[in-house]
Short mmCIF file of C-alpha atoms in Angstrom, two decimals:
data_model
loop_
_atom_site.label_atom_id
_atom_site.label_comp_id
_atom_site.label_asym_id
_atom_site.label_seq_id
_atom_site.Cartn_x
_atom_site.Cartn_y
_atom_site.Cartn_z
CA MET A 1174 38.05 36.00 -43.30
CA LYS A 1175 39.93 32.86 -44.68
CA PRO A 1176 37.96 30.78 -47.12
CA LEU A 1177 36.78 27.27 -46.21
CA PHE A 1178 38.65 24.52 -48.01
CA PHE A 1179 36.39 21.78 -49.10
CA VAL A 1180 37.98 18.46 -49.86
CA HIS A 1181 35.52 16.71 -52.11
CA ILE A 1182 35.83 12.88 -52.16
CA PRO A 1183 34.13 11.43 -55.02
CA LYS A 1184 30.62 9.95 -54.19
CA THR A 1185 30.34 11.15 -50.68
CA ALA A 1186 27.51 13.58 -51.37
CA GLY A 1187 30.12 16.29 -52.14
CA THR A 1188 28.14 17.55 -55.16
CA SER A 1189 25.12 18.20 -52.87
CA PHE A 1190 27.28 20.10 -50.64
CA ARG A 1191 29.04 22.28 -53.09
CA HIS A 1192 25.67 23.08 -54.95
CA GLY A 1193 24.30 24.10 -51.55
CA ALA A 1194 27.33 26.18 -50.90
CA GLU A 1195 26.81 27.90 -54.29
CA ARG A 1196 23.42 28.98 -53.21
CA ALA A 1197 24.60 30.09 -49.78
CA PHE A 1198 27.55 31.95 -50.85
CA GLY A 1199 26.93 32.72 -54.53
CA PHE A 1200 28.69 30.85 -57.46
CA ASP A 1201 31.41 33.59 -57.95
CA LYS A 1202 32.56 33.32 -54.25
CA ILE A 1203 33.79 29.54 -54.72
CA VAL A 1204 37.12 28.81 -56.22
CA TYR A 1205 37.07 25.25 -57.88
CA ASP A 1206 39.89 22.82 -58.54
CA TYR A 1207 38.68 19.67 -60.12
CA GLY A 1208 41.73 19.16 -62.42
CA GLN A 1209 43.29 20.93 -65.27
CA ASP A 1210 40.69 19.37 -67.83
CA ALA A 1211 37.68 19.51 -65.67
CA SER A 1212 34.95 21.97 -66.90
CA GLN A 1213 34.19 22.79 -63.20
CA THR A 1214 37.66 24.21 -62.55
CA SER A 1215 37.59 27.96 -62.17
CA VAL A 1216 39.36 30.31 -64.53
CA LEU A 1217 41.56 31.67 -61.58
CA THR A 1218 42.61 28.19 -60.70
CA ARG A 1219 43.61 27.49 -64.35
CA GLU A 1220 45.54 30.68 -64.27
CA CYS A 1221 47.40 30.24 -61.02
CA MET A 1222 47.91 26.35 -60.82
CA TYR A 1223 47.82 24.88 -64.35
CA GLY A 1224 50.02 27.25 -66.34
CA GLU A 1225 53.79 27.00 -66.58
CA SER A 1226 54.51 28.08 -63.20
CA PRO A 1227 52.02 26.83 -60.71
CA ASP A 1228 51.67 29.31 -57.80
CA PRO A 1229 49.40 28.26 -54.89
CA TRP A 1230 49.98 31.31 -53.11
CA ARG A 1231 48.97 33.52 -55.79
CA LEU A 1232 45.70 31.50 -56.11
CA TYR A 1233 45.11 32.05 -52.31
CA ARG A 1234 45.80 35.80 -52.43
CA ARG A 1235 43.60 36.35 -55.51
CA SER A 1236 40.85 34.27 -53.85
CA LEU A 1237 41.09 36.71 -50.69
CA ASP A 1238 41.03 39.66 -53.01
CA ASN A 1239 37.93 38.36 -54.64
CA GLN A 1240 36.57 37.68 -51.12
CA ALA A 1241 35.94 33.92 -51.86
CA MET A 1242 34.13 31.93 -49.22
CA MET A 1243 35.42 28.48 -50.29
CA LEU A 1244 38.11 26.72 -52.15
CA ALA A 1245 36.89 23.15 -53.32
CA GLY A 1246 37.60 20.22 -55.48
CA HIS A 1247 38.85 16.78 -56.00
CA VAL A 1248 42.22 17.40 -54.45
CA THR A 1249 44.28 15.93 -51.63
CA ALA A 1250 43.88 17.68 -48.21
CA ALA A 1251 47.47 18.48 -48.28
CA LYS A 1252 47.26 20.59 -51.41
CA TYR A 1253 45.57 23.69 -49.80
CA VAL A 1254 45.60 23.11 -46.26
CA PRO A 1255 48.88 25.16 -45.92
CA LEU A 1256 46.94 28.10 -47.27
CA CYS A 1257 43.59 27.84 -45.73
CA GLY A 1258 44.63 26.17 -42.38
CA VAL A 1259 43.54 22.83 -41.31
CA ASP A 1260 40.94 24.25 -39.02
CA ARG A 1261 39.04 25.72 -42.03
CA ALA A 1262 39.05 22.34 -43.87
CA VAL A 1263 35.80 20.37 -44.40
CA THR A 1264 35.04 16.98 -46.01
CA PHE A 1265 32.64 13.96 -45.97
CA VAL A 1266 33.80 10.34 -45.82
CA ARG A 1267 31.59 7.35 -46.57
CA GLU A 1268 31.41 3.72 -45.88
CA PRO A 1269 34.14 2.41 -48.17
CA LEU A 1270 32.38 -0.36 -49.99
CA GLN A 1271 29.24 1.62 -50.59
CA ARG A 1272 31.37 4.55 -51.72
CA ALA A 1273 33.23 2.38 -54.19
CA ALA A 1274 30.11 0.86 -55.64
CA SER A 1275 28.53 4.28 -56.07
CA GLU A 1276 31.70 5.34 -58.07
CA TYR A 1277 31.55 2.24 -60.07
CA SER A 1278 27.95 3.07 -61.01
CA HIS A 1279 29.02 6.61 -61.85
CA PHE A 1280 31.68 5.39 -64.20
CA GLN A 1281 29.22 3.07 -65.92
CA ARG A 1282 26.72 5.95 -66.46
CA ILE A 1283 29.03 8.82 -67.20
CA HIS A 1284 32.10 7.20 -68.71
CA GLN A 1285 30.64 4.03 -70.20
CA TYR A 1286 32.89 1.77 -68.15
CA LYS A 1287 32.46 -1.81 -69.24
CA GLY A 1288 34.42 -3.80 -66.74
CA SER A 1289 33.06 -5.57 -63.62
CA PHE A 1290 33.05 -4.21 -60.24
CA ARG A 1291 35.86 -6.62 -59.23
CA ASP A 1292 37.88 -5.09 -62.16
CA PHE A 1293 36.96 -1.63 -61.08
CA MET A 1294 38.06 -1.99 -57.51
CA LYS A 1295 41.54 -3.22 -58.55
CA ILE A 1296 42.33 -0.24 -60.54
CA PRO A 1297 45.36 1.55 -58.64
CA LEU A 1298 43.55 4.81 -58.34
CA MET A 1299 40.76 3.12 -56.56
CA LEU A 1300 42.75 1.33 -53.94
CA ASP A 1301 42.12 2.90 -50.45
CA ARG A 1302 40.71 5.79 -52.24
CA GLN A 1303 39.60 7.89 -49.34
CA SER A 1304 42.70 7.45 -47.02
CA SER A 1305 45.09 8.54 -49.91
CA ILE A 1306 43.34 11.81 -50.11
CA PHE A 1307 44.27 12.47 -46.29
CA LYS A 1308 47.99 11.49 -46.69
CA GLY A 1309 50.01 13.73 -44.35
CA VAL A 1310 46.90 15.29 -42.72
CA ASP A 1311 45.37 13.51 -39.68
CA VAL A 1312 41.52 13.52 -39.94
CA GLU A 1313 41.28 14.41 -36.17
CA ALA A 1314 42.89 17.68 -37.15
CA ILE A 1315 40.58 18.67 -39.98
CA GLY A 1316 37.99 21.28 -39.13
CA MET A 1317 34.92 19.13 -39.80
CA VAL A 1318 34.63 15.43 -41.03
CA GLY A 1319 31.14 14.59 -41.90
CA LEU A 1320 29.63 11.19 -42.78
CA THR A 1321 27.65 10.68 -45.93
CA GLU A 1322 25.36 8.33 -44.04
CA ARG A 1323 24.54 10.95 -41.69
CA TYR A 1324 24.57 14.06 -43.98
CA SER A 1325 21.81 16.09 -42.41
CA GLU A 1326 23.53 15.92 -38.98
CA SER A 1327 26.94 16.68 -40.60
CA LEU A 1328 25.55 19.76 -42.32
CA GLU A 1329 24.03 20.83 -39.12
CA LEU A 1330 27.58 20.62 -37.43
CA ILE A 1331 29.25 22.43 -40.20
CA ASN A 1332 26.94 25.21 -40.24
CA ALA A 1333 27.12 25.60 -36.49
CA ARG A 1334 30.89 25.42 -36.48
CA PHE A 1335 31.51 28.01 -39.17
CA GLY A 1336 28.39 30.25 -38.68
CA ILE A 1337 27.02 29.60 -42.17
CA ASP A 1338 23.69 28.32 -43.66
CA ILE A 1339 24.04 25.71 -46.29
CA ALA A 1340 20.81 24.14 -47.24
CA GLN A 1341 20.51 20.34 -47.69
CA ARG A 1342 20.32 19.22 -51.36
CA GLU A 1343 20.74 15.81 -53.18
CA ASP A 1344 22.67 16.02 -56.35
CA ASN A 1345 24.47 13.69 -58.79
CA ARG A 1346 23.00 10.60 -57.03
CA GLY A 1347 23.23 7.19 -58.48
CA LYS A 1348 20.49 5.98 -55.96
CA PRO A 1349 17.09 7.64 -55.23
CA GLN A 1350 18.41 8.85 -51.86
CA VAL A 1351 21.77 9.83 -50.33
CA GLY A 1352 23.12 6.72 -48.56
CA GLU A 1353 20.75 4.12 -50.00
CA LEU A 1354 22.62 0.85 -50.22
CA HIS A 1355 24.01 -0.81 -53.40
CA ASP A 1356 23.66 -4.45 -53.87
CA ILE A 1357 27.04 -6.21 -53.76
CA ALA A 1358 27.99 -9.71 -54.25
CA PRO A 1359 29.48 -11.44 -51.01
CA GLU A 1360 32.68 -12.55 -52.91
CA ASP A 1361 33.09 -8.79 -54.26
CA GLU A 1362 32.64 -7.55 -50.71
CA GLN A 1363 35.42 -9.94 -49.36
CA GLU A 1364 37.77 -9.03 -52.15
CA PHE A 1365 37.15 -5.37 -51.53
CA ARG A 1366 37.90 -5.64 -47.74
CA LYS A 1367 41.12 -7.46 -48.58
CA LEU A 1368 42.14 -4.68 -50.96
CA ASN A 1369 41.17 -1.64 -48.77
CA PRO A 1370 42.38 -2.10 -45.34
CA LEU A 1371 43.28 1.54 -44.80
CA ASP A 1372 39.98 2.90 -45.96
CA LEU A 1373 38.18 0.55 -43.54
CA ALA A 1374 40.15 1.68 -40.75
CA LEU A 1375 39.89 5.28 -41.53
CA TYR A 1376 36.10 5.19 -41.87
CA GLU A 1377 35.73 3.49 -38.40
CA ARG A 1378 38.04 6.18 -37.11
CA CYS A 1379 35.93 9.03 -38.61
CA ARG A 1380 32.71 7.29 -37.44
CA LYS A 1381 33.78 7.30 -33.77
CA LEU A 1382 35.20 10.84 -34.14
CA PHE A 1383 31.74 11.94 -35.46
CA GLU A 1384 29.87 10.25 -32.60
CA SER A 1385 31.97 11.90 -30.07
CA ARG A 1386 31.52 15.40 -31.75
CA ILE A 1387 27.75 15.13 -32.31
CA GLN A 1388 27.27 14.18 -28.76
CA LEU A 1389 29.30 17.27 -27.54
CA TYR A 1390 27.25 19.32 -29.87
CA ARG A 1391 24.00 18.08 -28.39
CA ASP A 1392 25.33 18.69 -24.79
CA ASN A 1393 26.34 22.17 -25.71
CA LEU A 1394 30.15 21.36 -25.01
CA PRO A 1395 33.13 22.38 -27.12
CA PHE A 1396 34.80 20.00 -29.30
CA ALA A 1397 38.67 19.51 -29.15
CA HIS A 1398 40.63 18.43 -32.03
CA ALA A 1399 42.92 15.85 -30.38
CA ARG A 1400 45.18 12.89 -30.98
CA LEU A 1401 47.19 10.38 -28.91
CA THR A 1402 50.43 10.10 -31.03
CA GLN A 1403 52.87 8.37 -28.63
CA PHE A 1404 52.26 5.81 -25.88
CA ASP A 1405 55.24 3.59 -24.81
CA ALA A 1406 57.04 2.61 -21.67
CA GLU A 1407 58.36 6.00 -21.10
CA ARG A 1408 56.14 8.60 -22.53
CA VAL A 1409 52.47 9.45 -23.47
CA GLY A 1410 52.00 12.35 -25.78
CA GLY A 1411 49.85 13.88 -28.53
CA TRP A 1412 48.20 17.16 -29.43
CA ALA A 1413 44.93 19.01 -28.88
CA TRP A 1414 43.33 22.43 -29.41
CA TRP A 1415 39.87 23.84 -29.22
CA GLU A 1416 37.49 23.80 -32.10
CA GLY A 1417 37.47 27.35 -33.57
CA GLY A 1418 41.04 27.94 -32.65
CA ALA A 1419 40.57 29.48 -29.11
CA ASP A 1420 43.83 30.64 -27.46
CA THR A 1421 43.05 28.69 -24.21
CA PRO A 1422 45.16 25.47 -24.00
CA VAL A 1423 43.49 22.22 -23.74
CA ASP A 1424 44.03 20.44 -20.44
CA VAL A 1425 44.44 16.60 -21.04
CA GLU A 1426 44.05 13.98 -18.53
CA VAL A 1427 46.10 10.84 -19.06
CA TRP A 1428 44.45 7.48 -18.01
CA VAL A 1429 46.37 4.30 -17.56
CA ASN A 1430 44.36 1.02 -16.98
CA ASP A 1431 41.17 3.14 -16.17
CA GLU A 1432 43.03 5.13 -13.45
CA HIS A 1433 43.61 8.91 -13.93
CA ARG A 1434 47.55 9.23 -13.83
CA ASP A 1435 47.97 12.98 -14.44
CA THR A 1436 46.70 16.14 -16.14
CA VAL A 1437 48.92 18.10 -18.47
CA SER A 1438 48.24 21.24 -20.80
CA ALA A 1439 48.61 20.99 -24.54
CA THR A 1440 51.11 23.98 -24.66
CA GLN A 1441 54.32 22.35 -26.38
CA LEU A 1442 55.24 23.35 -29.84
CA ARG A 1443 54.61 21.00 -32.63
CA PRO A 1444 56.97 22.12 -35.42
CA SER A 1445 56.35 19.01 -37.72
CA MET A 1446 52.78 20.30 -38.08
CA ALA A 1447 53.58 23.88 -38.87
CA ARG A 1448 52.39 23.55 -42.48
CA LEU A 1449 48.75 22.84 -41.22
CA LYS A 1450 48.60 26.48 -39.83
CA LEU A 1451 47.68 25.22 -36.52
CA PRO A 1452 45.88 27.36 -33.84
CA ARG A 1453 47.98 28.90 -30.91
CA GLY A 1454 50.77 29.23 -33.29
CA GLY A 1455 51.44 25.47 -33.26
CA TYR A 1456 51.73 25.28 -29.31
CA VAL A 1457 49.30 22.53 -28.90
CA GLY A 1458 51.38 19.49 -27.93
CA PHE A 1459 51.50 17.58 -24.62
CA GLN A 1460 53.77 14.80 -23.23
CA LEU A 1461 53.94 13.20 -19.93
CA LYS A 1462 56.70 11.08 -18.64
CA VAL A 1463 55.25 7.76 -17.39
CA ASN A 1464 56.46 4.24 -16.30
CA LEU A 1465 54.39 1.76 -18.31
CA SER A 1466 54.55 -1.96 -19.05
CA ALA A 1467 53.62 -3.94 -22.10
CA GLY A 1468 49.91 -4.43 -22.27
CA ASP A 1469 49.00 -1.27 -20.27
CA ARG A 1470 45.85 0.44 -21.56
CA VAL A 1471 46.38 4.18 -22.34
CA GLN A 1472 43.64 6.72 -23.11
CA CYS A 1473 43.38 10.57 -22.80
CA ARG A 1474 40.33 12.75 -21.93
CA VAL A 1475 39.72 16.39 -22.29
CA ALA A 1476 39.41 17.67 -18.78
CA GLU A 1477 36.82 20.31 -19.28
CA THR A 1478 34.31 18.19 -21.30
CA GLY A 1479 35.05 14.53 -20.69
CA GLN A 1480 35.87 14.00 -24.45
CA TRP A 1481 37.86 10.81 -24.66
CA PHE A 1482 40.66 10.28 -27.36
CA PRO A 1483 40.96 7.94 -28.91
CA PRO A 1484 37.63 6.62 -28.41
CA GLY A 1485 38.98 3.36 -26.98
CA PRO A 1486 42.18 2.66 -25.03
CA ARG A 1487 45.41 1.73 -26.83
CA ARG A 1488 47.66 -0.91 -25.49
CA VAL A 1489 51.59 -0.40 -24.94
CA ALA A 1490 53.29 -2.63 -27.37
CA VAL A 1491 55.58 -5.58 -26.22
CA ALA A 1492 59.27 -4.32 -26.87
CA SER A 1493 60.78 -6.35 -29.75
CA ASN A 1494 64.10 -8.17 -29.17
#
């Protein structure tokens, strides 16, 4: 079985998750990549990724030989998704302002950072910190995106999805409890929101995705990884596949202005997404020819379950002159 790929975003309860995974799988069954100089980075990762000739495939094959259950670290989603597959990827995201405040507190405690929170948030690495980690990988495609603020429910979904049993822990905390709020000056909050529009949008996207997923789980209905990627005057298109990679294609209803326009099956090849190792060999796309006008509202729905995507309608843009 392919190992899970845990994308550990700093200060999102990831340390609690990986320590829980160590107890569930065994420390020797997890391969860590926290960077060349990090003490947590596994010997195998140093050998394969931080020598003269980095070789991700060798790392993956050696991990399989060692029956590793998880590959994890402070890395971008794109780094190991081509090996493990996007359906095996797991991560947590957190409300951006609180996450940044927690990382600032961590830098003060661990690295003796002396600057102000305003100074810290302007460090280039800290700008849109979470969204930069997902560059090139849509969050809708990732096997499971949990929320730090709803850690228990997220862990329940992860365990159910992958048939594992990771217990809840709370480690590396800057606050007494996971999710407890940091006090932030209003002027700092205002500045943060100006500097991090992508992270704010990403979190809202993930929050709505989580709400949809947890409701389907409670209703004992399957979740579909799905995204609307094209909606204009002539075409509506996107991609969809079932959680767990079932071979059955997803039937997608296309709705325009709250009316069901047509139903199509997601069976078209998406070669641009091949590096994600998609289910169904990449034959997960759909497209419908339409005749729409500027301002029309477009939304899709999974026919079998009623799962809407995106969560709210999108409007067809006005054509530029």
